[in-house]
């Protein structure tokens, strides 16, 4: 039955005899045959991404691209793709990688293989393949790149420090992985350098694709032949696609041929005449992707001019806050504790321990008693955070805060050289710990620092947890 569904073929692990559903619901799996020596040596490569993150990133890239392009709704091509996937599946059972094939309505010669399974190719690319064998080779080459995790492996090697930073943010804030990668200037748009492959990756992909093609009854050299065909017949039209799939040395190509000598091809899914008709149909699919050329001709975003920062940001896995850039932050402690003070805010007596006179102390500590409120937990640990403190007698003006934030006024038990100090304390219970912020100044100077203390308080964010409202802070100088 003819349909108007876009061409979307999904491949996940199922036995061949279970395929008794319409083409737009067919689920197949295309993996590596267990024990294939061509595949065994590729899974020990260093990769910062997990397999689950491959799937997440690939889906986000797929969604991003689909929002900007038009998919084909031509059904005869979809039926052929399902048959091709079924054939590859039955010949190559193995790992559970889900692949999705999507045909882009465009006569340009492009294909995109995304981590975790999504594969896009244009109707023009299908029309450019002279035989079913060549098209099977091109498709299998892309699937090999995905199975070998070449994209995330290349990112991990080239940008390991920025990848780690992006993963911390994504993990703590549950933000999209693609979004956090772009925040650290790692771009995977079509045409971006990191969306392509190098010669080593091409050689690996061809090796694995050859084994798959051999098992499925296609020419094991079809993947390389398909790329060579594009280079010879369409060097300009396929230029961007070929730049992302660089030519590998002839010696590497020749080395892989001996393994499959004497191979006999199986009968094609389509006759030569039927495949020519399919190519003709694909060539007549109108292009509806004016934006595709711009996406492929990618260039880095223009840097945005920003004014000089007036505040610095301190960030941990649990919380972050901003403070004036004229203040100095000390070394982070074992419990994510940090001291930040203005110039002259720390006293360094001869032979004594440095003491914060003006500034803030922030950090987290584990909850020893899970029944305690944040304030109770703070008071129970106050001596190890800031010895010599107790609740102030006068708590007037201290009001409850939203989202689990608690606050109170503290004061030093003993006067300093001239006067006592006041401490505005804010605390919040987290799942397994509590956060505290102590804003400290001598009693006579507290009012002068209150504006900065309130700005610091309002900048607090709890990463991975509900955010406090951006409300006016409450407190008083005593």
PDB file of N, CA and C in Angstrom, residues 99-136:
ATOM      1  N   UNK A  99      19.708   1.996  13.991  1.00  0.00           N
ATOM      2  CA  UNK A  99      19.988   2.915  12.889  1.00  0.00           C
ATOM      3  C   UNK A  99      18.681   3.459  12.339  1.00  0.00           C
ATOM      4  N   UNK A 100      18.668   4.713  11.964  1.00  0.00           N
ATOM      5  CA  UNK A 100      17.521   5.298  11.268  1.00  0.00           C
ATOM      6  C   UNK A 100      18.012   5.884   9.950  1.00  0.00           C
ATOM      7  N   UNK A 101      17.344   5.509   8.853  1.00  0.00           N
ATOM      8  CA  UNK A 101      17.671   6.034   7.526  1.00  0.00           C
ATOM      9  C   UNK A 101      16.632   7.075   7.154  1.00  0.00           C
ATOM     10  N   UNK A 102      17.090   8.242   6.761  1.00  0.00           N
ATOM     11  CA  UNK A 102      16.166   9.295   6.367  1.00  0.00           C
ATOM     12  C   UNK A 102      16.644   9.908   5.055  1.00  0.00           C
ATOM     13  N   UNK A 103      15.737   9.953   4.102  1.00  0.00           N
ATOM     14  CA  UNK A 103      16.054  10.478   2.783  1.00  0.00           C
ATOM     15  C   UNK A 103      15.694  11.961   2.734  1.00  0.00           C
ATOM     16  N   UNK A 104      16.665  12.788   2.419  1.00  0.00           N
ATOM     17  CA  UNK A 104      16.481  14.238   2.352  1.00  0.00           C
ATOM     18  C   UNK A 104      16.099  14.612   0.924  1.00  0.00           C
ATOM     19  N   UNK A 105      15.050  15.398   0.781  1.00  0.00           N
ATOM     20  CA  UNK A 105      14.592  15.812  -0.543  1.00  0.00           C
ATOM     21  C   UNK A 105      15.499  16.912  -1.082  1.00  0.00           C
ATOM     22  N   UNK A 106      16.598  16.505  -1.684  1.00  0.00           N
ATOM     23  CA  UNK A 106      17.556  17.470  -2.213  1.00  0.00           C
ATOM     24  C   UNK A 106      18.443  16.770  -3.232  1.00  0.00           C
ATOM     25  N   UNK A 107      18.755  17.458  -4.327  1.00  0.00           N
ATOM     26  CA  UNK A 107      19.580  16.869  -5.369  1.00  0.00           C
ATOM     27  C   UNK A 107      21.076  17.103  -5.148  1.00  0.00           C
ATOM     28  N   UNK A 108      21.425  17.717  -4.037  1.00  0.00           N
ATOM     29  CA  UNK A 108      22.834  17.792  -3.670  1.00  0.00           C
ATOM     30  C   UNK A 108      23.344  16.408  -3.287  1.00  0.00           C
ATOM     31  N   UNK A 109      24.666  16.235  -3.233  1.00  0.00           N
ATOM     32  CA  UNK A 109      25.267  14.937  -2.919  1.00  0.00           C
ATOM     33  C   UNK A 109      25.839  14.987  -1.498  1.00  0.00           C
ATOM     34  N   UNK A 110      24.973  14.678  -0.541  1.00  0.00           N
ATOM     35  CA  UNK A 110      25.369  14.746   0.869  1.00  0.00           C
ATOM     36  C   UNK A 110      24.876  13.518   1.616  1.00  0.00           C
ATOM     37  N   UNK A 111      25.601  13.194   2.679  1.00  0.00           N
ATOM     38  CA  UNK A 111      25.159  12.164   3.615  1.00  0.00           C
ATOM     39  C   UNK A 111      25.763  12.478   4.975  1.00  0.00           C
ATOM     40  N   UNK A 112      24.985  12.277   6.032  1.00  0.00           N
ATOM     41  CA  UNK A 112      25.444  12.564   7.381  1.00  0.00           C
ATOM     42  C   UNK A 112      25.225  11.335   8.254  1.00  0.00           C
ATOM     43  N   UNK A 113      26.284  10.877   8.902  1.00  0.00           N
ATOM     44  CA  UNK A 113      26.215   9.730   9.813  1.00  0.00           C
ATOM     45  C   UNK A 113      26.442  10.236  11.223  1.00  0.00           C
ATOM     46  N   UNK A 114      25.423  10.158  12.066  1.00  0.00           N
ATOM     47  CA  UNK A 114      25.496  10.719  13.405  1.00  0.00           C
ATOM     48  C   UNK A 114      25.687   9.634  14.461  1.00  0.00           C
ATOM     49  N   UNK A 115      26.332   9.970  15.572  1.00  0.00           N
ATOM     50  CA  UNK A 115      26.559   8.978  16.635  1.00  0.00           C
ATOM     51  C   UNK A 115      25.257   8.314  17.070  1.00  0.00           C
ATOM     52  N   UNK A 116      25.353   7.036  17.385  1.00  0.00           N
ATOM     53  CA  UNK A 116      24.194   6.340  17.914  1.00  0.00           C
ATOM     54  C   UNK A 116      23.228   5.793  16.899  1.00  0.00           C
ATOM     55  N   UNK A 117      23.314   6.199  15.603  1.00  0.00           N
ATOM     56  CA  UNK A 117      22.468   5.551  14.615  1.00  0.00           C
ATOM     57  C   UNK A 117      21.858   6.355  13.499  1.00  0.00           C
ATOM     58  N   UNK A 118      21.557   7.662  13.637  1.00  0.00           N
ATOM     59  CA  UNK A 118      20.881   8.367  12.542  1.00  0.00           C
ATOM     60  C   UNK A 118      21.758   8.521  11.296  1.00  0.00           C
ATOM     61  N   UNK A 119      21.190   8.207  10.145  1.00  0.00           N
ATOM     62  CA  UNK A 119      21.878   8.381   8.859  1.00  0.00           C
ATOM     63  C   UNK A 119      20.953   9.155   7.931  1.00  0.00           C
ATOM     64  N   UNK A 120      21.456  10.243   7.375  1.00  0.00           N
ATOM     65  CA  UNK A 120      20.727  11.035   6.391  1.00  0.00           C
ATOM     66  C   UNK A 120      21.476  10.954   5.062  1.00  0.00           C
ATOM     67  N   UNK A 121      20.758  10.781   3.990  1.00  0.00           N
ATOM     68  CA  UNK A 121      21.379  10.904   2.672  1.00  0.00           C
ATOM     69  C   UNK A 121      20.363  11.541   1.738  1.00  0.00           C
ATOM     70  N   UNK A 122      20.863  12.280   0.764  1.00  0.00           N
ATOM     71  CA  UNK A 122      19.978  13.011  -0.138  1.00  0.00           C
ATOM     72  C   UNK A 122      19.503  12.126  -1.274  1.00  0.00           C
ATOM     73  N   UNK A 123      18.358  12.512  -1.830  1.00  0.00           N
ATOM     74  CA  UNK A 123      17.846  11.800  -3.002  1.00  0.00           C
ATOM     75  C   UNK A 123      18.837  11.916  -4.154  1.00  0.00           C
ATOM     76  N   UNK A 124      19.563  13.036  -4.222  1.00  0.00           N
ATOM     77  CA  UNK A 124      20.570  13.195  -5.271  1.00  0.00           C
ATOM     78  C   UNK A 124      21.698  12.200  -5.133  1.00  0.00           C
ATOM     79  N   UNK A 125      22.072  11.844  -3.896  1.00  0.00           N
ATOM     80  CA  UNK A 125      23.144  10.874  -3.687  1.00  0.00           C
ATOM     81  C   UNK A 125      22.703   9.490  -4.132  1.00  0.00           C
ATOM     82  N   UNK A 126      21.459   9.126  -3.843  1.00  0.00           N
ATOM     83  CA  UNK A 126      20.939   7.838  -4.319  1.00  0.00           C
ATOM     84  C   UNK A 126      20.929   7.805  -5.849  1.00  0.00           C
ATOM     85  N   UNK A 127      20.521   8.895  -6.470  1.00  0.00           N
ATOM     86  CA  UNK A 127      20.458   8.944  -7.929  1.00  0.00           C
ATOM     87  C   UNK A 127      21.848   8.878  -8.562  1.00  0.00           C
ATOM     88  N   UNK A 128      22.876   9.258  -7.819  1.00  0.00           N
ATOM     89  CA  UNK A 128      24.236   9.264  -8.361  1.00  0.00           C
ATOM     90  C   UNK A 128      24.895   7.894  -8.344  1.00  0.00           C
ATOM     91  N   UNK A 129      24.315   6.918  -7.648  1.00  0.00           N
ATOM     92  CA  UNK A 129      24.904   5.587  -7.572  1.00  0.00           C
ATOM     93  C   UNK A 129      24.434   4.738  -8.764  1.00  0.00           C
ATOM     94  N   UNK A 130      25.369   4.250  -9.565  1.00  0.00           N
ATOM     95  CA  UNK A 130      25.013   3.537 -10.798  1.00  0.00           C
ATOM     96  C   UNK A 130      24.368   2.188 -10.539  1.00  0.00           C
ATOM     97  N   UNK A 131      24.714   1.548  -9.432  1.00  0.00           N
ATOM     98  CA  UNK A 131      24.217   0.195  -9.163  1.00  0.00           C
ATOM     99  C   UNK A 131      23.783   0.072  -7.709  1.00  0.00           C
ATOM    100  N   UNK A 132      22.977  -0.945  -7.450  1.00  0.00           N
ATOM    101  CA  UNK A 132      22.580  -1.266  -6.080  1.00  0.00           C
ATOM    102  C   UNK A 132      23.807  -1.590  -5.239  1.00  0.00           C
ATOM    103  N   UNK A 133      24.774  -2.251  -5.847  1.00  0.00           N
ATOM    104  CA  UNK A 133      25.995  -2.627  -5.138  1.00  0.00           C
ATOM    105  C   UNK A 133      26.715  -1.397  -4.599  1.00  0.00           C
ATOM    106  N   UNK A 134      26.813  -0.346  -5.430  1.00  0.00           N
ATOM    107  CA  UNK A 134      27.489   0.874  -4.990  1.00  0.00           C
ATOM    108  C   UNK A 134      26.712   1.575  -3.883  1.00  0.00           C
ATOM    109  N   UNK A 135      25.384   1.610  -4.025  1.00  0.00           N
ATOM    110  CA  UNK A 135      24.585   2.261  -2.989  1.00  0.00           C
ATOM    111  C   UNK A 135      24.689   1.497  -1.671  1.00  0.00           C
ATOM    112  N   UNK A 136      24.666   0.170  -1.733  1.00  0.00           N
ATOM    113  CA  UNK A 136      24.838  -0.632  -0.518  1.00  0.00           C
ATOM    114  C   UNK A 136      26.202  -0.353   0.113  1.00  0.00           C
TER     115      UNK A 136
END
